[in-house]
Short mmCIF file of C-alpha atoms in Angstrom, two decimals:
data_model
loop_
_atom_site.label_atom_id
_atom_site.label_comp_id
_atom_site.label_asym_id
_atom_site.label_seq_id
_atom_site.Cartn_x
_atom_site.Cartn_y
_atom_site.Cartn_z
CA MET A 361 -70.79 -265.00 -80.33
CA ALA A 362 -67.24 -264.78 -79.98
CA SER A 363 -65.98 -263.99 -76.19
CA LEU A 364 -63.60 -260.84 -76.17
CA PRO A 365 -59.74 -261.40 -74.99
CA CYS A 366 -59.69 -260.15 -71.51
CA PRO A 367 -57.61 -257.18 -70.99
CA LYS A 368 -53.97 -257.80 -69.16
CA PHE A 369 -54.39 -256.61 -65.66
CA ASN A 370 -51.94 -253.53 -65.41
CA THR A 371 -50.28 -253.85 -62.26
CA VAL A 372 -47.99 -250.41 -61.91
CA GLY A 373 -51.10 -248.72 -63.01
CA PHE A 374 -53.53 -250.26 -60.39
CA ARG A 375 -50.75 -249.16 -57.83
CA THR A 376 -50.52 -245.87 -58.90
CA ALA A 377 -54.09 -245.55 -59.18
CA LEU A 378 -54.38 -246.37 -55.49
CA LEU A 379 -51.99 -243.65 -54.21
CA GLY A 380 -54.76 -241.22 -54.69
CA LEU A 381 -57.69 -242.76 -52.89
CA PRO A 382 -58.47 -242.65 -48.89
CA LEU A 383 -57.24 -245.39 -47.22
CA THR A 384 -60.64 -246.95 -45.51
CA ILE A 385 -61.62 -247.06 -49.54
CA ILE A 386 -58.44 -248.75 -50.68
CA LEU A 387 -58.74 -251.27 -47.55
CA SER A 388 -62.36 -252.11 -48.13
CA LEU A 389 -61.26 -252.40 -52.01
CA GLN A 390 -58.57 -255.05 -50.89
CA GLN A 391 -60.89 -257.22 -48.63
CA ALA A 392 -63.48 -257.47 -51.11
CA LEU A 393 -60.94 -258.50 -53.94
CA CYS A 394 -58.96 -260.72 -51.78
CA TRP A 395 -61.86 -262.50 -50.52
CA ALA A 396 -63.49 -262.83 -54.50
CA GLY A 397 -59.85 -264.57 -54.82
CA ALA A 398 -59.25 -266.29 -52.02
CA ARG A 399 -58.37 -269.58 -53.65
CA SER A 400 -55.78 -267.58 -56.36
CA PRO A 401 -52.42 -266.67 -55.32
CA VAL A 402 -51.76 -264.41 -57.91
CA LEU A 403 -54.51 -262.35 -57.50
CA ARG A 404 -53.44 -262.04 -53.75
CA ARG A 405 -50.67 -260.67 -55.09
CA ARG A 406 -51.53 -258.53 -57.47
CA VAL A 407 -53.70 -256.82 -55.45
CA ALA A 408 -51.04 -256.41 -52.27
CA LEU A 409 -50.85 -252.79 -51.10
CA PRO A 410 -48.08 -250.95 -51.83
CA ALA A 411 -45.30 -250.36 -49.10
CA ALA A 412 -45.70 -246.59 -48.80
CA LEU A 413 -49.34 -247.10 -47.04
CA ILE A 414 -48.85 -250.61 -44.53
CA ASP A 415 -47.91 -249.00 -41.32
CA ILE A 416 -45.09 -251.43 -40.65
CA PRO A 417 -42.33 -250.75 -37.98
CA THR A 418 -39.30 -250.80 -39.21
CA VAL A 419 -35.49 -252.33 -36.78
CA GLU A 420 -34.51 -248.57 -35.99
CA GLU A 421 -38.08 -247.91 -34.52
CA LEU A 422 -38.33 -251.00 -32.22
CA ASP A 423 -34.12 -252.05 -31.01
CA ASP A 424 -31.80 -249.97 -30.36
CA MET A 425 -29.18 -252.84 -28.84
CA TYR A 426 -26.84 -251.96 -31.87
CA PRO A 427 -27.83 -249.13 -33.97
CA ASP A 428 -24.71 -248.83 -36.19
CA LEU A 429 -25.99 -252.28 -37.63
CA TYR A 430 -29.24 -251.80 -38.88
CA ARG A 431 -28.91 -252.50 -42.38
CA THR A 432 -25.02 -253.53 -42.63
CA GLY A 433 -25.27 -256.53 -40.58
CA LEU A 434 -25.66 -258.22 -37.42
CA ALA A 435 -23.90 -258.56 -34.44
CA VAL A 436 -21.82 -261.89 -32.98
CA LEU A 437 -22.59 -263.17 -29.70
CA ALA A 438 -20.64 -265.89 -29.58
CA LYS A 439 -18.74 -268.04 -33.17
CA GLY A 440 -17.47 -271.26 -33.05
CA GLU A 441 -15.27 -273.22 -36.05
CA ASN A 442 -18.58 -274.01 -38.12
CA TRP A 443 -21.53 -272.24 -36.12
CA ALA A 444 -22.52 -268.68 -34.81
CA ALA A 445 -25.38 -266.88 -32.52
CA VAL A 446 -25.86 -263.70 -33.66
CA TYR A 447 -28.18 -261.11 -32.34
CA ASN A 448 -31.75 -261.12 -33.76
CA PRO A 449 -33.28 -257.50 -33.86
CA SER A 450 -36.88 -256.56 -33.17
CA GLY A 451 -38.39 -255.85 -36.46
CA ALA A 452 -36.28 -257.79 -38.64
CA THR A 453 -38.15 -260.94 -40.88
CA ALA A 454 -35.85 -263.95 -41.42
CA HIS A 455 -36.48 -264.08 -44.67
CA TRP A 456 -37.82 -262.35 -47.70
CA HIS A 457 -41.37 -260.69 -47.32
CA LYS A 458 -42.59 -258.03 -49.76
CA GLU A 459 -44.22 -255.22 -48.41
CA ILE A 460 -41.51 -255.27 -45.33
CA THR A 461 -38.50 -256.09 -47.55
CA GLU A 462 -38.77 -252.87 -49.97
CA ARG A 463 -38.96 -250.92 -46.81
CA GLU A 464 -35.97 -252.45 -44.88
CA GLY A 465 -33.51 -253.53 -47.67
CA LEU A 466 -31.99 -256.67 -46.47
CA THR A 467 -33.54 -260.08 -44.37
CA LEU A 468 -32.05 -261.66 -41.49
CA MET A 469 -30.47 -263.85 -43.46
CA GLY A 470 -29.34 -261.05 -45.87
CA ARG A 471 -27.56 -259.39 -42.59
CA ALA A 472 -26.16 -262.75 -42.23
CA LYS A 473 -24.83 -263.20 -45.44
CA ARG A 474 -23.28 -260.21 -45.74
CA THR A 475 -21.00 -260.27 -41.94
CA PHE A 476 -20.33 -263.73 -42.89
CA ARG A 477 -19.54 -264.13 -46.65
CA ARG A 478 -20.55 -267.90 -46.69
CA LYS A 479 -23.38 -270.33 -47.01
CA LEU A 480 -25.11 -270.20 -44.07
CA HIS A 481 -28.34 -272.40 -41.98
CA LEU A 482 -30.81 -270.63 -39.58
CA LEU A 483 -31.79 -272.80 -36.68
CA GLY A 484 -35.18 -271.69 -34.50
CA ARG A 485 -36.16 -268.41 -36.27
CA LEU A 486 -37.93 -266.03 -34.19
CA ASP A 487 -41.37 -263.92 -34.84
CA ARG A 488 -40.70 -260.69 -36.58
CA THR A 489 -41.51 -258.21 -33.69
CA VAL A 490 -39.28 -260.48 -30.78
CA SER A 491 -35.95 -260.14 -29.85
CA GLY A 492 -33.11 -262.68 -29.25
CA ILE A 493 -30.33 -265.35 -30.03
CA THR A 494 -30.59 -266.53 -33.42
CA LEU A 495 -28.26 -269.93 -33.64
CA LEU A 496 -26.54 -270.28 -37.23
CA ALA A 497 -24.56 -273.16 -38.87
CA PHE A 498 -22.10 -272.89 -41.60
CA ASP A 499 -22.96 -276.62 -42.94
CA ALA A 500 -25.72 -279.03 -43.44
CA GLU A 501 -23.83 -281.25 -41.22
CA THR A 502 -23.92 -279.44 -38.10
CA ALA A 503 -26.80 -277.63 -38.73
CA GLU A 504 -28.39 -282.13 -38.67
CA ALA A 505 -26.23 -281.98 -35.29
CA PHE A 506 -27.75 -278.80 -33.91
CA GLU A 507 -31.68 -280.61 -34.69
CA SER A 508 -30.85 -283.78 -33.63
CA VAL A 509 -30.17 -282.51 -29.95
CA ASN A 510 -33.01 -281.03 -27.16
CA LYS A 511 -32.02 -277.25 -26.88
CA SER A 512 -32.98 -274.95 -23.87
CA ARG A 513 -34.53 -271.41 -24.09
CA THR A 514 -34.76 -269.33 -21.90
CA TYR A 515 -37.56 -266.49 -22.63
CA TYR A 516 -38.66 -263.30 -20.60
CA ALA A 517 -41.68 -261.54 -21.06
CA LEU A 518 -43.65 -258.49 -19.92
CA CYS A 519 -47.43 -259.56 -20.00
CA ARG A 520 -50.58 -257.71 -18.88
CA ASN A 521 -52.14 -258.50 -15.00
CA SER A 522 -50.29 -258.49 -11.77
CA GLY A 523 -49.76 -262.04 -11.54
CA GLU A 524 -50.42 -261.92 -7.97
CA PHE A 525 -52.15 -265.44 -7.82
CA PHE A 526 -48.88 -266.90 -9.27
CA PHE A 527 -46.08 -265.95 -7.13
CA ASP A 528 -46.17 -269.10 -4.48
CA ARG A 529 -46.19 -271.52 -7.17
CA GLY A 530 -43.09 -270.89 -8.27
CA GLU A 531 -42.20 -272.82 -11.47
CA PHE A 532 -45.11 -274.40 -13.41
CA ALA A 533 -45.33 -276.50 -16.27
CA VAL A 534 -48.52 -275.45 -19.20
CA ASN A 535 -49.31 -278.64 -20.82
CA ARG A 536 -52.57 -277.30 -23.00
CA PRO A 537 -52.19 -278.82 -26.58
CA LEU A 538 -52.05 -276.80 -29.57
CA LYS A 539 -52.96 -276.88 -33.04
CA ASP A 540 -50.02 -275.95 -35.57
CA LYS A 541 -49.63 -273.26 -38.28
CA ARG A 542 -51.03 -274.89 -41.35
CA ALA A 543 -48.49 -275.41 -44.15
CA PHE A 544 -48.67 -273.25 -47.25
CA GLY A 545 -50.62 -274.64 -49.83
CA LYS A 546 -51.87 -277.62 -47.97
CA PRO A 547 -55.47 -277.83 -46.09
CA CYS A 548 -55.64 -276.43 -42.27
CA SER A 549 -55.51 -280.16 -40.11
CA ASP A 550 -57.73 -280.04 -36.55
CA THR A 551 -54.73 -282.11 -35.14
CA MET A 552 -54.01 -281.04 -31.49
CA LYS A 553 -49.87 -281.92 -30.74
CA GLU A 554 -48.48 -281.71 -27.87
CA SER A 555 -46.94 -278.44 -26.17
CA HIS A 556 -45.01 -277.81 -22.61
CA THR A 557 -43.75 -274.77 -21.67
CA ASP A 558 -42.41 -273.86 -17.81
CA VAL A 559 -43.38 -271.02 -16.21
CA GLN A 560 -43.00 -268.36 -13.39
CA VAL A 561 -44.29 -265.26 -12.58
CA LEU A 562 -41.14 -263.27 -11.35
CA PHE A 563 -42.45 -260.06 -10.39
CA GLY A 564 -45.48 -257.93 -10.93
CA SER A 565 -47.82 -255.03 -9.47
CA LYS A 566 -51.16 -253.06 -10.03
CA ASP A 567 -52.01 -249.88 -11.35
CA PRO A 568 -50.94 -250.64 -14.20
CA ASN A 569 -51.24 -254.29 -14.19
CA CYS A 570 -48.23 -256.14 -15.27
CA CYS A 571 -46.02 -258.61 -14.65
CA LEU A 572 -41.98 -260.26 -15.91
CA VAL A 573 -42.46 -264.04 -16.53
CA ARG A 574 -39.54 -266.35 -17.46
CA ALA A 575 -40.96 -269.09 -19.85
CA LYS A 576 -38.91 -272.30 -20.92
CA PRO A 577 -40.46 -273.84 -23.95
CA THR A 578 -39.87 -277.83 -24.58
CA THR A 579 -41.63 -277.93 -27.36
CA GLY A 580 -41.78 -275.61 -30.56
CA ARG A 581 -45.12 -275.05 -31.53
CA TYR A 582 -46.68 -271.94 -33.52
CA HIS A 583 -46.74 -268.70 -31.01
CA GLN A 584 -46.31 -271.49 -28.27
CA ILE A 585 -45.31 -268.86 -25.74
CA ARG A 586 -48.40 -266.37 -26.26
CA ARG A 587 -50.73 -269.04 -26.50
CA HIS A 588 -49.78 -270.54 -23.47
CA LEU A 589 -49.65 -267.30 -21.50
CA ARG A 590 -52.38 -265.97 -22.89
CA ASN A 591 -54.58 -268.81 -21.91
CA ILE A 592 -53.33 -268.43 -18.11
CA SER A 593 -55.19 -265.06 -18.27
CA LEU A 594 -51.42 -263.48 -18.85
CA PRO A 595 -51.25 -262.56 -22.45
CA VAL A 596 -48.07 -260.64 -23.57
CA LEU A 597 -48.01 -257.33 -24.00
CA GLY A 598 -47.87 -256.09 -27.21
CA ASP A 599 -49.34 -259.70 -28.77
CA THR A 600 -52.18 -259.06 -31.23
CA TYR A 601 -55.01 -259.99 -28.35
CA CYS A 602 -56.89 -256.93 -26.74
CA LYS A 603 -54.23 -255.13 -28.56
CA LYS A 604 -56.02 -251.90 -28.82
CA LYS A 605 -57.67 -251.93 -25.50
CA THR A 606 -54.18 -252.95 -24.05
CA ARG A 607 -52.78 -250.03 -25.04
CA GLN A 608 -55.51 -247.64 -24.16
CA TYR A 609 -54.98 -249.06 -21.14
CA PHE A 610 -51.56 -248.24 -20.03
CA ALA A 611 -51.54 -244.87 -21.81
CA SER A 612 -54.81 -244.19 -19.37
CA HIS A 613 -51.39 -245.18 -16.73
CA GLY A 614 -49.17 -242.65 -18.66
CA VAL A 615 -47.11 -245.51 -20.17
CA GLU A 616 -46.26 -245.88 -24.00
CA LEU A 617 -45.73 -249.50 -24.74
CA PRO A 618 -43.68 -249.60 -27.99
CA ARG A 619 -44.85 -251.73 -31.31
CA ARG A 620 -43.27 -254.32 -30.33
CA VAL A 621 -43.58 -257.83 -28.66
CA LEU A 622 -42.08 -257.64 -25.19
CA LEU A 623 -41.03 -261.17 -25.78
CA HIS A 624 -36.93 -261.59 -25.51
CA LEU A 625 -34.60 -264.93 -25.98
CA SER A 626 -32.15 -264.21 -23.18
CA SER A 627 -30.44 -267.37 -23.24
CA LEU A 628 -29.50 -270.73 -25.27
CA SER A 629 -28.14 -273.72 -24.37
CA VAL A 630 -27.36 -276.70 -26.27
CA PRO A 631 -25.62 -279.65 -25.39
CA ALA A 632 -22.16 -281.09 -26.93
CA THR A 633 -22.66 -282.82 -30.54
CA ALA A 634 -20.50 -284.48 -33.15
CA LYS A 635 -19.66 -281.75 -34.65
CA THR A 636 -19.92 -278.73 -31.64
CA PRO A 637 -18.92 -278.06 -27.95
CA LYS A 638 -21.35 -277.27 -25.46
CA ILE A 639 -22.57 -273.91 -26.37
CA HIS A 640 -24.42 -271.17 -24.13
CA VAL A 641 -25.16 -268.01 -25.02
CA THR A 642 -26.92 -265.10 -22.90
CA CYS A 643 -28.25 -262.08 -24.34
CA PRO A 644 -29.78 -258.61 -22.28
CA LEU A 645 -32.58 -256.89 -23.30
CA PRO A 646 -32.55 -253.92 -25.23
CA PRO A 647 -31.46 -250.74 -23.91
CA ASN A 648 -35.36 -249.75 -24.59
CA PHE A 649 -36.90 -252.29 -23.28
CA GLN A 650 -34.75 -252.46 -20.14
CA ALA A 651 -35.94 -248.30 -20.10
CA LEU A 652 -39.41 -249.39 -20.02
CA ILE A 653 -39.54 -251.65 -17.15
CA ARG A 654 -37.16 -248.95 -15.02
CA SER A 655 -39.72 -245.98 -15.61
CA SER A 656 -42.78 -247.51 -15.98
CA PHE A 657 -42.45 -250.07 -13.37
CA PRO A 658 -40.61 -248.59 -10.41
CA SER A 659 -42.47 -250.86 -7.68
CA TRP A 660 -40.57 -253.88 -9.02
CA ALA A 661 -38.20 -252.81 -11.37
CA ALA A 662 -35.31 -252.21 -8.32
CA GLU A 663 -36.01 -255.63 -7.02
CA ALA A 664 -35.82 -257.39 -10.42
CA GLU A 665 -32.23 -255.50 -11.55
CA ALA A 666 -30.75 -256.78 -8.57
CA ALA A 667 -32.20 -260.31 -8.60
CA LEU A 668 -31.70 -260.89 -12.45
CA PRO A 669 -28.51 -258.32 -13.19
CA GLU A 670 -27.78 -260.18 -16.65
CA LEU A 671 -30.99 -258.95 -18.09
CA PHE A 672 -29.85 -255.48 -17.19
CA MET A 673 -26.41 -254.97 -18.34
CA PRO A 674 -25.26 -252.88 -21.60
CA PRO A 675 -25.18 -254.63 -25.18
CA PRO A 676 -22.67 -257.26 -24.95
CA PRO A 677 -19.03 -256.48 -27.68
CA ASN A 678 -19.98 -257.55 -31.17
CA LEU A 679 -17.18 -260.41 -31.82
CA LEU A 680 -17.14 -259.88 -35.42
CA ASP A 681 -16.86 -256.09 -35.94
CA LEU A 682 -15.79 -255.81 -39.57
CA ARG A 683 -15.54 -252.11 -39.52
CA ALA A 684 -12.47 -252.46 -37.07
CA GLN A 685 -10.97 -255.41 -38.84
CA GLU A 686 -11.31 -253.52 -41.64
CA LEU A 687 -9.42 -250.49 -40.42
CA SER A 688 -6.91 -252.26 -38.94
CA ARG A 689 -5.97 -254.04 -41.46
CA PRO A 690 -3.34 -252.76 -43.84
CA ARG A 691 -3.65 -251.94 -47.09
CA THR A 692 -2.38 -253.32 -50.17
CA LYS A 693 -2.37 -253.17 -54.21
CA SER A 694 -4.48 -255.35 -55.50
CA GLY A 695 -4.03 -255.85 -59.35
CA LEU A 696 -7.02 -256.13 -61.78
CA TRP A 697 -7.00 -259.73 -61.84
CA SER A 698 -7.81 -260.06 -57.98
CA ARG A 699 -10.35 -257.42 -58.37
CA LEU A 700 -12.05 -259.37 -60.68
CA LYS A 701 -12.02 -262.50 -58.56
CA ASP A 702 -13.45 -260.49 -55.62
CA TRP A 703 -16.36 -259.04 -57.55
CA PHE A 704 -17.57 -262.50 -59.46
CA ARG A 705 -16.97 -264.07 -55.79
CA TRP A 706 -19.48 -261.60 -54.02
CA TRP A 707 -21.31 -260.80 -56.81
CA PRO A 708 -24.43 -263.13 -55.84
CA LEU A 709 -24.68 -261.64 -52.39
CA ARG A 710 -25.11 -258.05 -53.76
CA ARG A 711 -27.87 -259.07 -56.21
CA GLN A 712 -29.79 -260.41 -53.57
CA SER A 713 -29.33 -257.08 -51.50
CA SER A 714 -30.14 -254.85 -54.21
CA GLN A 715 -33.82 -254.07 -55.21
CA SER A 716 -34.91 -255.70 -58.27
CA LEU A 717 -37.71 -254.44 -60.36
CA ALA A 718 -39.48 -257.90 -60.18
CA ARG A 719 -39.82 -257.64 -56.88
CA ARG A 720 -40.82 -254.29 -56.30
CA PHE A 721 -43.59 -254.96 -58.89
#
């Protein structure tokens, strides 16, 4: 008996039908289809939920460091001839992601390209809901020079538990080996890799149980700081570990936690290389992060602000304020040929920042 032809999978009609169903049925249907086609990346892409049904916090909700640059560009904290250090806001994805990019528009690299108008190399990607400093190189030689040296990073995190047991220990090392993230398309390896993080509990109190922790990783494993702090019973607030119970606990004490990981890269130091001089960049906590500490933990907030004034400073000025440059630049009449050359020069960047039907469906 001849087999019937398989009907074509109508993605647009499938998504339209999903919008009319309750969310619980949609999630159950997605789990069943993804389980059935766990080895089929094509099926996983086609049964993905529409962006309107996914409750993902945006940059505007999570970070208020530079509210004027949410969808237009990035704030430049330091800049050299062939490198730049920019502020990475919480909620910004480094590269293109289907559900998130449809809501936010530009990714971190898209905003960086719109800011600098040139090819860039990203060095040290932060997690989406973590804020801090991101280093960019303008050419491949500078990127290789940065990768060949050991960079010093200093993170600050708000963790659950008072941390009283660690007050007298000062700075100590957490050397537990970790399993690195599985590469895309490759089988998961059980090999444990060496991991090292220097941790110091600075301040803390009870009711609610919370402490301020400084972490300095020397290796770069997947979610290394979160996993090492979780191993010593100091989970970072906002992490997926007991997230619902943690939010309920702090809500019972009148503290509403933001929908982000309360982890911030505050300092970045790079030794001198053949292409760049010695670099040291600092960045204070975002204003909403500072306000959370002052309002929710008054027992140690004033002491922390006196001991760490660099964390509680106002946002640093943007060194590459494009709007100020455009206002101060004298207007000149350009001919048709100059306009055509400018249009063809920036056309690839405009094309990347626009939403296409292929990416939308």
